[in-house]
Amino acid sequence: MITRRHLIASAAAAGATASMMPVRSWAQASMKLGEASIDIVSDGHLQLPLSMVLGRVPEDQHAEWLKSHPGDVEMVKSPLNLTLYRDGERTVMFDAGSGPNFMSSAGKLKAALDAIGVAADDVTHVVFTHAHPDHIWGVIDDFDEMVFANAEYSISQAEWDYWYDPETVNKVPAERQSFAVGAKRMMEAIEEKVSRFTPDTEVLPGIEAFDTSGHTPGHTSFVIHQGSESLMVVGDVLTNAEYSFSHPEWEMGTDSDAAQGVAARKALLDRLAADKTNLVGYHLPHPGTGRVEKKDTGFVFVAD
Ligand SMILES: [Zn+2]
């Protein structure tokens, strides 16, 4: 299925004083899907507190997890893999990245698009998995201008209703209030150009939405169909390359409804393993592409 693939890791820094300078880097992968092309473009990464990543992972498993992540002692790097689909007629971004105001290590999407010769103005559609900051805050730039000036937007009705509700900010935990304020602000920015969909529909020709709510109330994953080939954009249902697969029953502290998140994860893994569909995981190790296989009592991620 993947007929052409390359991985470019780029770093730009100023000469011999590089160690003094912030290093900008991104990873990018490209593949064909039928007649269409897929690029995985990086928005940088998030820096997450270890306690948040381990979340509700059972304590007796922490030591083992840490052994496989020797560098991640206090802060864990979480990659940001955005999927760009181009079929000659449409140029579709799945999610919009973090923009300039979330974390300094993120918001690199424009540089990543530049590197493959794609202008933000070329994007015809932006399709959202959900409205967390690292997925939707990238719709506006430093000057509050629309980044994707010519795009139309699609988001699930449930996700829209939840974050657009002015009461949501009062219902979320204090540390998440900025998420609610930000989501509503971004939604107001795209309001004139957004269509809301219900799950199990085609949001665009060949792009099927299905409900994976749990991480957020309207979280959606997508299958891109091209001829006999398909690719699944899973969003944040599978965020850790090990335990999201080996222990889908572990509840995630980052899911707004942890039990619903577990159910969504199990159902998705069953489907991915049965159909042998290639997937892109937003926070899986760059570029986030691979397959799912059954292993022991759980599953395993087979990275490309
Ligand atoms: Zn995310």
XYZ file of C-alpha atoms and ligand atoms in Angstrom:
305
model
C 0.000 0.000 0.000
C 2.756 2.429 0.865
C 4.542 2.825 -2.430
C 6.671 5.783 -1.577
C 7.735 6.842 1.800
C 10.471 8.951 3.133
C 11.277 10.463 6.411
C 12.959 13.777 6.626
C 14.187 15.064 9.908
C 15.205 18.652 9.550
C 16.811 20.969 11.971
C 17.494 24.618 11.382
C 19.763 26.483 13.708
C 22.217 29.312 13.447
C 25.733 28.065 12.815
C 28.211 27.207 15.505
C 26.149 28.708 18.297
C 23.424 26.176 17.641
C 23.474 24.962 21.196
C 22.420 28.416 22.309
C 19.561 28.597 19.854
C 16.178 26.955 19.958
C 16.264 24.159 17.413
C 13.312 23.838 15.140
C 12.734 20.382 13.821
C 10.008 18.438 12.129
C 9.466 15.039 10.677
C 7.494 14.345 7.575
C 6.376 11.226 5.790
C 4.649 10.830 2.429
C 2.763 7.953 0.895
C 0.343 7.183 -1.906
C -3.188 6.104 -1.176
C -4.716 5.012 -4.469
C -4.512 8.063 -6.699
C -4.256 10.424 -3.755
C -1.271 11.482 -1.708
C -0.937 11.540 2.052
C 1.631 13.601 3.919
C 2.160 13.454 7.638
C 3.253 16.919 8.707
C 4.451 17.748 12.178
C 3.222 20.584 14.339
C 6.178 20.007 16.690
C 5.473 18.312 19.983
C 3.866 18.817 23.343
C 5.754 18.702 26.638
C 3.524 16.900 29.089
C 4.128 16.258 32.775
C 4.978 12.622 33.406
C 2.155 12.390 35.934
C -0.324 13.304 33.199
C 1.046 10.744 30.737
C 1.095 7.949 33.285
C -2.328 9.091 34.437
C -4.151 6.060 35.670
C -1.561 3.526 34.555
C -1.326 1.090 37.481
C 1.529 2.059 39.773
C 3.253 -1.319 39.613
C 3.676 -0.701 35.859
C 5.395 2.678 36.165
C 8.918 1.306 36.572
C 8.601 -0.769 33.417
C 7.219 2.173 31.447
C 10.056 4.422 32.611
C 12.646 1.827 31.588
C 11.480 2.093 27.976
C 11.500 5.915 28.139
C 14.876 6.715 29.694
C 14.870 10.363 28.640
C 11.394 11.179 29.839
C 11.876 11.684 33.544
C 9.682 14.664 34.352
C 8.359 15.919 31.062
C 7.334 13.648 28.218
C 7.478 14.656 24.561
C 4.231 13.941 22.760
C 4.532 14.211 18.960
C 1.934 16.022 16.846
C 1.281 14.233 13.547
C -1.160 15.966 11.228
C -2.519 14.211 8.169
C -2.706 16.074 4.862
C -4.762 14.453 2.077
C -4.566 15.616 -1.531
C -6.473 14.110 -4.430
C -6.031 16.860 -7.026
C -9.454 18.280 -6.293
C -9.302 18.687 -2.528
C -6.519 19.460 -0.081
C -7.705 18.320 3.316
C -6.024 18.864 6.687
C -7.088 16.607 9.525
C -6.945 18.990 12.503
C -5.313 22.398 12.479
C -2.478 22.078 14.990
C -1.799 24.169 18.073
C -1.192 27.649 16.731
C 1.082 30.204 18.413
C -0.493 30.337 21.865
C -0.507 26.832 23.320
C 3.078 25.617 23.830
C 6.352 26.952 22.452
C 7.343 23.443 21.348
C 4.216 23.232 19.166
C 2.636 25.400 16.473
C 5.190 24.446 13.773
C 2.658 23.334 11.163
C 3.218 26.210 8.760
C 6.968 25.477 8.610
C 6.214 21.796 8.016
C 3.795 22.642 5.179
C 6.340 25.082 3.693
C 8.886 22.257 3.647
C 6.667 20.224 1.302
C 5.615 23.193 -0.809
C 2.066 23.499 0.477
C 0.666 26.932 1.364
C -2.016 27.267 4.017
C -4.111 29.038 1.367
C -4.086 25.824 -0.696
C -6.021 23.935 1.984
C -9.643 23.520 0.884
C -10.964 21.658 3.950
C -10.060 21.223 7.607
C -11.683 18.252 9.335
C -11.452 18.056 13.128
C -11.153 14.971 15.308
C -11.942 17.124 18.357
C -11.480 20.611 19.781
C -8.574 20.293 22.222
C -5.944 23.057 21.901
C -3.375 20.969 20.000
C -6.034 20.184 17.372
C -7.967 23.419 16.863
C -6.009 26.412 18.168
C -4.051 26.459 14.906
C -6.974 27.960 12.959
C -5.798 31.483 13.771
C -2.313 33.009 13.743
C -0.452 35.558 15.926
C -2.491 38.363 14.389
C -5.837 36.626 14.878
C -6.009 36.096 11.119
C -7.429 32.879 9.696
C -4.523 30.553 8.858
C -6.455 28.539 6.255
C -8.048 31.497 4.513
C -9.789 29.474 1.811
C -10.860 26.444 3.807
C -14.202 25.067 4.861
C -14.370 23.247 8.195
C -16.084 20.110 9.475
C -16.571 18.991 13.067
C -18.999 16.627 14.751
C -22.217 18.138 16.029
C -21.597 16.675 19.507
C -18.128 18.222 19.741
C -19.445 21.565 18.555
C -22.351 21.560 20.997
C -20.129 20.721 23.955
C -17.461 23.389 23.482
C -19.721 26.080 22.025
C -21.905 25.923 25.136
C -20.988 28.941 27.332
C -21.596 26.758 30.403
C -18.835 24.281 29.526
C -16.111 26.523 30.956
C -17.831 26.298 34.349
C -18.074 22.512 34.218
C -14.495 21.534 33.369
C -11.694 21.246 35.957
C -9.904 24.547 36.670
C -6.749 23.505 34.816
C -8.830 22.860 31.690
C -10.731 26.143 31.626
C -8.357 27.596 29.049
C -9.226 24.626 26.803
C -12.905 25.600 26.923
C -12.279 29.309 26.397
C -9.915 28.576 23.509
C -12.212 26.055 21.805
C -15.141 28.450 21.869
C -12.997 31.269 20.529
C -11.785 29.114 17.633
C -15.305 27.944 16.906
C -16.501 31.540 16.717
C -13.658 32.235 14.271
C -14.795 29.454 11.904
C -18.523 29.734 12.541
C -19.420 31.089 9.090
C -17.556 28.306 7.300
C -18.187 25.212 9.382
C -20.461 22.257 8.762
C -21.402 19.882 11.554
C -21.756 16.176 10.897
C -23.180 13.187 12.691
C -21.071 9.995 12.925
C -21.260 7.227 10.326
C -21.584 9.684 7.478
C -19.281 10.741 4.674
C -17.977 14.184 5.583
C -16.350 14.571 2.177
C -16.331 12.183 -0.787
C -14.351 9.124 0.325
C -13.902 10.362 3.900
C -16.031 8.506 6.438
C -16.524 9.710 10.014
C -17.150 7.397 12.915
C -17.813 8.042 16.541
C -14.920 7.500 18.964
C -16.227 9.727 21.742
C -14.738 9.400 25.205
C -11.548 11.437 24.889
C -13.989 14.312 24.325
C -17.796 14.193 23.997
C -17.705 14.339 20.189
C -14.311 12.845 19.349
C -14.347 11.446 15.815
C -12.010 9.219 13.798
C -11.983 9.084 10.003
C -11.362 6.488 7.316
C -10.043 7.815 4.031
C -11.066 5.516 1.178
C -9.264 5.625 -2.163
C -10.123 2.789 -4.547
C -9.440 -0.425 -2.631
C -7.101 1.291 -0.178
C -7.858 2.996 3.060
C -6.168 4.840 5.904
C -7.614 5.590 9.299
C -6.979 8.892 11.057
C -7.558 7.886 14.662
C -6.965 11.167 16.502
C -6.445 10.792 20.249
C -8.004 7.377 20.842
C -4.539 5.769 20.743
C -2.008 8.144 22.255
C 0.691 5.851 23.617
C 2.571 3.413 21.368
C 2.720 0.795 24.125
C -0.100 0.811 26.609
C -2.875 2.210 24.400
C -2.420 -1.062 22.513
C -1.276 -3.579 25.130
C -3.717 -2.340 27.791
C -6.664 -0.631 26.117
C -8.607 -1.197 29.362
C -6.435 1.265 31.284
C -8.359 4.452 31.830
C -6.711 7.633 30.615
C -6.706 10.717 32.824
C -6.806 12.834 29.668
C -10.146 11.358 28.518
C -13.173 13.415 29.522
C -15.162 10.183 30.064
C -12.585 7.528 30.911
C -14.944 4.517 30.722
C -16.310 5.653 27.363
C -12.708 6.207 26.242
C -11.858 2.583 27.059
C -14.875 1.321 25.114
C -13.962 3.471 22.102
C -10.336 2.297 22.217
C -11.269 -1.388 22.370
C -13.760 -1.086 19.526
C -11.291 0.816 17.379
C -8.466 -1.679 17.987
C -10.771 -4.587 17.107
C -11.697 -2.891 13.859
C -8.130 -1.922 12.949
C -6.779 -5.417 13.659
C -9.604 -7.163 11.796
C -9.434 -4.920 8.724
C -5.610 -4.605 8.761
C -6.121 -0.928 8.035
C -3.187 1.458 8.153
C -3.570 4.171 10.732
C -2.177 7.556 11.657
C -2.035 8.361 15.364
C -1.817 12.038 16.227
C 0.446 11.521 19.241
C 2.181 8.249 18.312
C 5.939 8.401 17.599
C 6.680 10.306 14.376
C 5.277 9.929 11.842
C 2.584 7.981 13.691
C 1.778 5.531 10.906
C 1.466 1.753 11.209
C -0.896 -1.126 11.806
C -2.492 -2.963 14.703
C -2.076 -6.661 15.416
C -3.551 -8.816 18.134
C -1.022 -9.936 20.742
C -1.595 -11.913 23.926
C -4.653 -10.446 25.610
C -4.260 -7.088 23.903
C -2.814 -5.560 20.759
C 0.489 -4.243 19.478
C 1.329 -1.237 17.319
C 3.450 -2.186 14.299
C 4.998 1.085 13.194
C 5.841 1.526 9.494
Zn -4.199 15.715 21.156
